Amino acid sequence: MYQIENVSKTYTQGKRTVHALRDVSLRIADGELLSVQGPTGGGKSTLLQALGGLDRPTSGSIMLDGKDLATMNDAGLTRVRAETVGFVFQNFNLIPTLTAQENVETALVPMGVTKADRARRALEALESVGLGERADHLPGELSGGQQQRVAIARALVKNPTVLLADEPTGNLDEETRDEIIDLLEGLWKEQGLTLVMVTHDSAVAARTPRRIRIAKGRLKELTGS
Amino acid sequence: MFLTYLRRELRNRRKQTAVVAIGLAVAIALVMVVSSVSAGVRDAQADVLESVYGVGTDITVTQNAQPGEGGGFGPGRFDFDAEDGEATDDGTREIAQERLRTSPGTTAFDASALDTVAGLDDVTGVAATLELTSTSFSGEMPDFDQLSEAGEPGAAPGQAGDGDGQGRGQGGPSSFEIDQQTITGINPAADAVGPLTTTEVADGRTFEASDTGADVAVLDAVYAEQEEIAVGDTITVGGTDLEVIGTVASTTGEGVETAANVYLPIDVAATLADMEGQVTTLYVQVDSSSNVEAVSTAIGAQLPDATVSTQADLAEGVSGSLSTAASLVSTLGRWLSVIVLLAAFGLAILFTVSGVNRRTRELGTLKALGWPQRRVVGQIAGESVAQGLIGGVAGVALGGLAVLAVNLSGITLSGSAGAQIGGFGGRGGGPQMGQAMQDAAGEAAGGGPAGFGGGGGGGLTGTVSDVVLHAPVSLWIVVAAVGLAVLGGLVAGVVGGQRAARLRPAEAFRSLA
């Protein structure tokens, strides 16, 4: 699935140059569940963004199914994000003015799915995460756990091959955290997704077959792959 | 999704939508009111001009009199001989005299100019008029024969004002009256252009081609009523009796006077004024408004002594509150509209950009979901244009109400234009008259002629019209108003969209970290 070779990423923050990734190399197989741990500012999110085509590395290559995301143009990256990769964010990142169902539908807009199909598939996705009855609710009317379920439904409604989750349980209590991890684990098994999950939580990381750690931009394998 | 998202955003950001829409609405309403009032003032000016120059006149050709020339600056002198008039028993003589000459400030020119102008390209109609002023003096003066027989000195200075005068010398009383009427000679066969085109028959009939050379007259209805003259009566002009065949009223408003008191066939007017083959004004119609300037220039080249005036030139000559309103609308109104419009555009841009900044995470998320850039930019621009549209519709409603209020308030504008008519100064019959009578008395002893000096000079007091301001709301004003508001929204959307387009999803998340 992913073959990452010597990836480095630097960016400027004010007058300071930040080395987010330093010569990172990594292979992720199809259908693998991988957790990324590390301190804040260590480079976890930068790696995830590079894997999802949200950002290009300063150097190195990120091959996804044989295509190098590092050299792909904007339109190509947009297409990859629309068709291949699903994202789940720590803050859910739902559109506050749209209902749960409409939020899920936003992921199908760039794929040119018809309105009726969008509505049907969005409702099915919400039912698959146990929120079919809350389809007409606005995000503000849902709990944190429910909002994250909507975000997961949005990430999965387009049937991606990769799911990238950036601290998906970071804003949730322990009970809800376990529910969300159960859900993600179940979907991973059911759909054969490649799931990369950034987390601070060791309990969450402990449930993944493979764990890596990134600190000061350098990657360290915690378990064998 | 586009419309759903747009609708939800506008509804959930009511305050921003309301502020932007209200800002644009106020600006649009102001633009609309200024445009409508401006059109109303233009129409009012056209009404005033038409009441003087007639419908369809694109150019007028006149020739200004120079002081000392035949054209009048005042009514001129009345010359009396000591033997003029009839002696009465109370030591006075009854005297009446009339002068018929071109209107003050104008002079006549050769009628061949009509053919010259008619022969020019793009000229579709020409009518000539001979505009005259008849000034008559009638009254009693001391009988100088009786004075000289009695050996008394000249009369004491008289006292007079407003055209009427009274003087009482030792040789007998004097009282007199000076009347003035404007007379326009027109071609009875030409009715397509000229001063009578903005009149309608009030009684009797107007001229027909067969009236050429006939001693007939058509009177202004207001003048006829004032003078208690009816159709079928006879009036005397230049010592000739003319049959009144009809009266005409102005079509520009009730009670508004037409361009002249009396209309005569032009050949009759020329004969009476001893001005055969001469005219004072040409009314020219041009085939297209785009050719007016060219024809005007061509006339100027052919008739170098003439004063050639287009409608635009004539509009500048409109004076009174109408002129003030036109000036106010064209300066203050226009600039105020531009400033408010720019402020509204700026407000819309500011709010849109601020909205984009506030929605960094939201827009970044959409990009992360694979929304193409054009779709994100389109969404922002769409919201902005919709705000503009709401502002435009509200602005049209607001502007419509404001224009309605203007129309219902019945603002009356007064304007005068065109013809220079002579006026007698208040002192016209005073010391001059007294001196004249003294002179007359002295001359009478020697049997020579006596004379009266004229009154004050001619004044620019042309036809005064009161026009109720009607500000029209045309379809194009509505379309332009909404278009302007949408343009404001579009400009704001483009600026905001550019901000959104520059947003890279990773940077959006990083900036929020």
XYZ file of C-alpha atoms in Angstrom, chain B residues 6-229:
224
model
C -25.452 28.065 0.925
C -28.912 28.331 2.476
C -27.748 26.934 5.803
C -24.727 29.238 5.924
C -26.822 32.336 5.249
C -29.425 31.268 7.797
C -26.928 30.362 10.497
C -24.859 33.469 9.988
C -27.839 35.770 10.092
C -26.013 38.697 11.612
C -23.322 38.767 8.948
C -25.885 38.214 6.196
C -28.069 40.999 7.588
C -25.203 43.500 7.951
C -23.892 42.884 4.436
C -27.371 42.848 2.907
C -28.460 46.002 4.743
C -25.262 47.803 3.746
C -25.777 46.905 0.117
C -29.515 47.617 0.328
C -28.959 51.154 1.616
C -26.385 51.807 -1.090
C -28.607 50.371 -3.793
C -31.637 52.302 -2.549
C -29.617 55.506 -2.642
C -28.380 54.798 -6.150
C -31.935 54.048 -7.188
C -33.356 57.227 -5.670
C -30.608 59.374 -7.188
C -31.109 57.739 -10.610
C -34.880 58.081 -10.441
C -34.831 61.671 -9.197
C -32.189 62.461 -11.794
C -34.449 61.021 -14.494
C -37.358 62.955 -13.005
C -35.408 66.201 -13.080
C -34.342 65.484 -16.668
C -37.983 64.877 -17.607
C -38.958 68.096 -15.840
C -36.267 69.982 -17.756
C -37.525 68.434 -20.968
C -41.062 69.523 -20.087
C -39.895 73.066 -19.455
C -37.899 73.084 -22.682
C -40.740 71.559 -24.653
C -43.128 74.179 -23.355
C -40.877 76.746 -25.000
C -39.381 74.967 -27.983
C -41.971 72.304 -28.717
C -41.747 68.571 -28.998
C -39.064 67.048 -31.172
C -36.866 70.087 -31.460
C -33.251 69.007 -31.344
C -31.607 72.278 -32.247
C -32.667 75.920 -32.234
C -31.014 78.610 -34.314
C -31.247 82.230 -33.257
C -29.191 85.363 -33.610
C -28.504 87.468 -30.580
C -28.959 91.191 -30.854
C -26.050 93.439 -30.074
C -26.718 96.622 -28.139
C -27.478 99.324 -30.616
C -28.669 96.903 -33.265
C -32.195 96.558 -34.490
C -32.914 93.859 -31.952
C -34.364 95.250 -28.839
C -32.915 95.791 -25.446
C -36.060 97.369 -24.069
C -39.095 98.540 -25.894
C -37.411 101.513 -27.520
C -38.804 104.973 -27.719
C -42.314 106.209 -28.268
C -42.225 109.386 -30.332
C -45.095 111.816 -30.154
C -45.741 114.983 -32.019
C -47.398 117.850 -30.275
C -50.357 117.416 -32.547
C -50.705 113.674 -31.982
C -53.860 112.348 -30.438
C -57.021 114.183 -29.669
C -57.319 117.213 -27.423
C -59.803 117.014 -24.592
C -61.543 119.739 -22.656
C -59.507 119.234 -19.477
C -56.212 120.282 -21.041
C -54.926 116.856 -22.027
C -54.486 114.886 -25.243
C -55.458 111.227 -25.612
C -52.577 109.376 -27.240
C -52.137 105.726 -28.338
C -49.128 104.220 -30.059
C -47.906 100.649 -30.676
C -44.459 99.303 -31.474
C -43.989 95.863 -33.006
C -40.414 94.623 -33.092
C -38.334 91.554 -32.481
C -38.297 90.255 -28.944
C -35.660 91.886 -26.758
C -32.286 90.235 -26.973
C -32.943 88.661 -30.362
C -32.599 89.880 -33.855
C -34.034 88.734 -37.127
C -32.053 87.101 -39.881
C -32.710 86.228 -43.485
C -35.362 83.566 -44.014
C -33.115 81.867 -46.592
C -31.410 80.261 -43.576
C -34.427 77.946 -43.430
C -33.554 76.427 -46.796
C -29.864 76.332 -45.891
C -30.546 74.283 -42.769
C -33.187 72.124 -44.459
C -30.604 71.145 -47.037
C -28.171 69.741 -44.493
C -27.694 65.989 -44.045
C -29.651 64.288 -41.239
C -32.069 67.207 -40.879
C -35.615 65.851 -40.980
C -37.572 68.992 -40.282
C -37.159 72.733 -39.941
C -39.676 75.365 -38.944
C -39.093 79.100 -38.812
C -40.759 81.561 -36.493
C -40.752 85.296 -36.179
C -40.882 86.180 -32.521
C -42.058 89.712 -31.857
C -43.003 91.847 -28.945
C -45.818 94.317 -29.265
C -45.604 97.233 -26.864
C -48.438 99.696 -26.794
C -48.726 103.044 -25.087
C -52.097 104.587 -24.416
C -53.261 107.377 -22.122
C -53.620 111.044 -21.561
C -50.899 113.668 -21.635
C -50.950 117.413 -21.080
C -52.016 119.337 -24.141
C -48.904 121.329 -24.937
C -50.741 123.749 -27.233
C -52.878 124.784 -24.331
C -49.808 124.981 -22.081
C -47.914 127.238 -24.444
C -50.949 129.413 -24.935
C -51.159 129.815 -21.168
C -47.365 130.437 -20.937
C -46.902 127.903 -18.168
C -43.711 125.998 -17.613
C -43.388 122.252 -18.271
C -45.068 119.641 -16.339
C -43.723 118.454 -13.046
C -42.090 115.085 -12.961
C -44.584 112.282 -13.158
C -44.648 109.282 -10.924
C -44.967 105.905 -12.380
C -44.126 102.274 -11.830
C -44.732 98.861 -13.273
C -45.526 100.139 -16.688
C -48.304 102.448 -15.613
C -47.608 106.036 -14.893
C -49.322 109.103 -13.695
C -48.017 112.607 -13.714
C -49.671 115.835 -12.864
C -48.165 118.967 -14.240
C -49.622 122.389 -13.837
C -50.994 122.248 -17.363
C -53.247 119.273 -16.701
C -53.140 115.713 -15.500
C -51.471 112.797 -17.335
C -52.110 109.095 -17.027
C -51.054 106.341 -19.338
C -50.800 102.574 -19.661
C -48.176 100.450 -21.328
C -49.124 96.951 -22.490
C -46.909 94.305 -23.850
C -47.670 91.034 -25.574
C -45.492 88.401 -27.159
C -46.345 87.458 -30.701
C -44.990 84.533 -32.653
C -45.401 84.197 -36.354
C -45.406 80.576 -37.453
C -45.843 78.737 -40.712
C -49.432 77.441 -40.705
C -48.435 74.572 -42.968
C -45.616 73.285 -40.723
C -46.851 71.513 -37.637
C -44.242 68.773 -37.064
C -41.804 70.925 -35.159
C -42.019 74.262 -33.443
C -43.626 75.940 -30.455
C -47.183 74.803 -31.174
C -46.285 71.107 -30.933
C -46.673 71.196 -27.147
C -50.055 72.832 -27.293
C -53.551 71.534 -27.731
C -56.586 73.354 -28.983
C -58.575 74.720 -26.061
C -61.245 76.374 -28.160
C -61.923 76.965 -31.863
C -59.151 75.642 -34.066
C -55.481 76.026 -34.752
C -53.843 77.042 -38.006
C -54.343 75.269 -41.296
C -52.284 75.624 -44.445
C -55.020 77.800 -45.956
C -54.489 80.406 -43.213
C -51.285 81.544 -44.892
C -51.644 85.271 -45.530
C -54.955 85.490 -43.674
C -55.559 88.035 -40.920
C -56.227 85.451 -38.253
C -54.730 84.762 -34.846
C -54.558 81.945 -32.328
C -54.213 83.003 -28.696
C -52.680 81.386 -25.665
C -55.661 80.213 -23.585
C -54.303 81.706 -20.346
C -53.678 85.047 -22.045
C -57.110 84.985 -23.712
C -58.786 84.391 -20.367
C -56.812 87.193 -18.699
C -57.678 89.607 -21.480
C -61.238 88.289 -21.776
C -60.880 87.585 -25.470
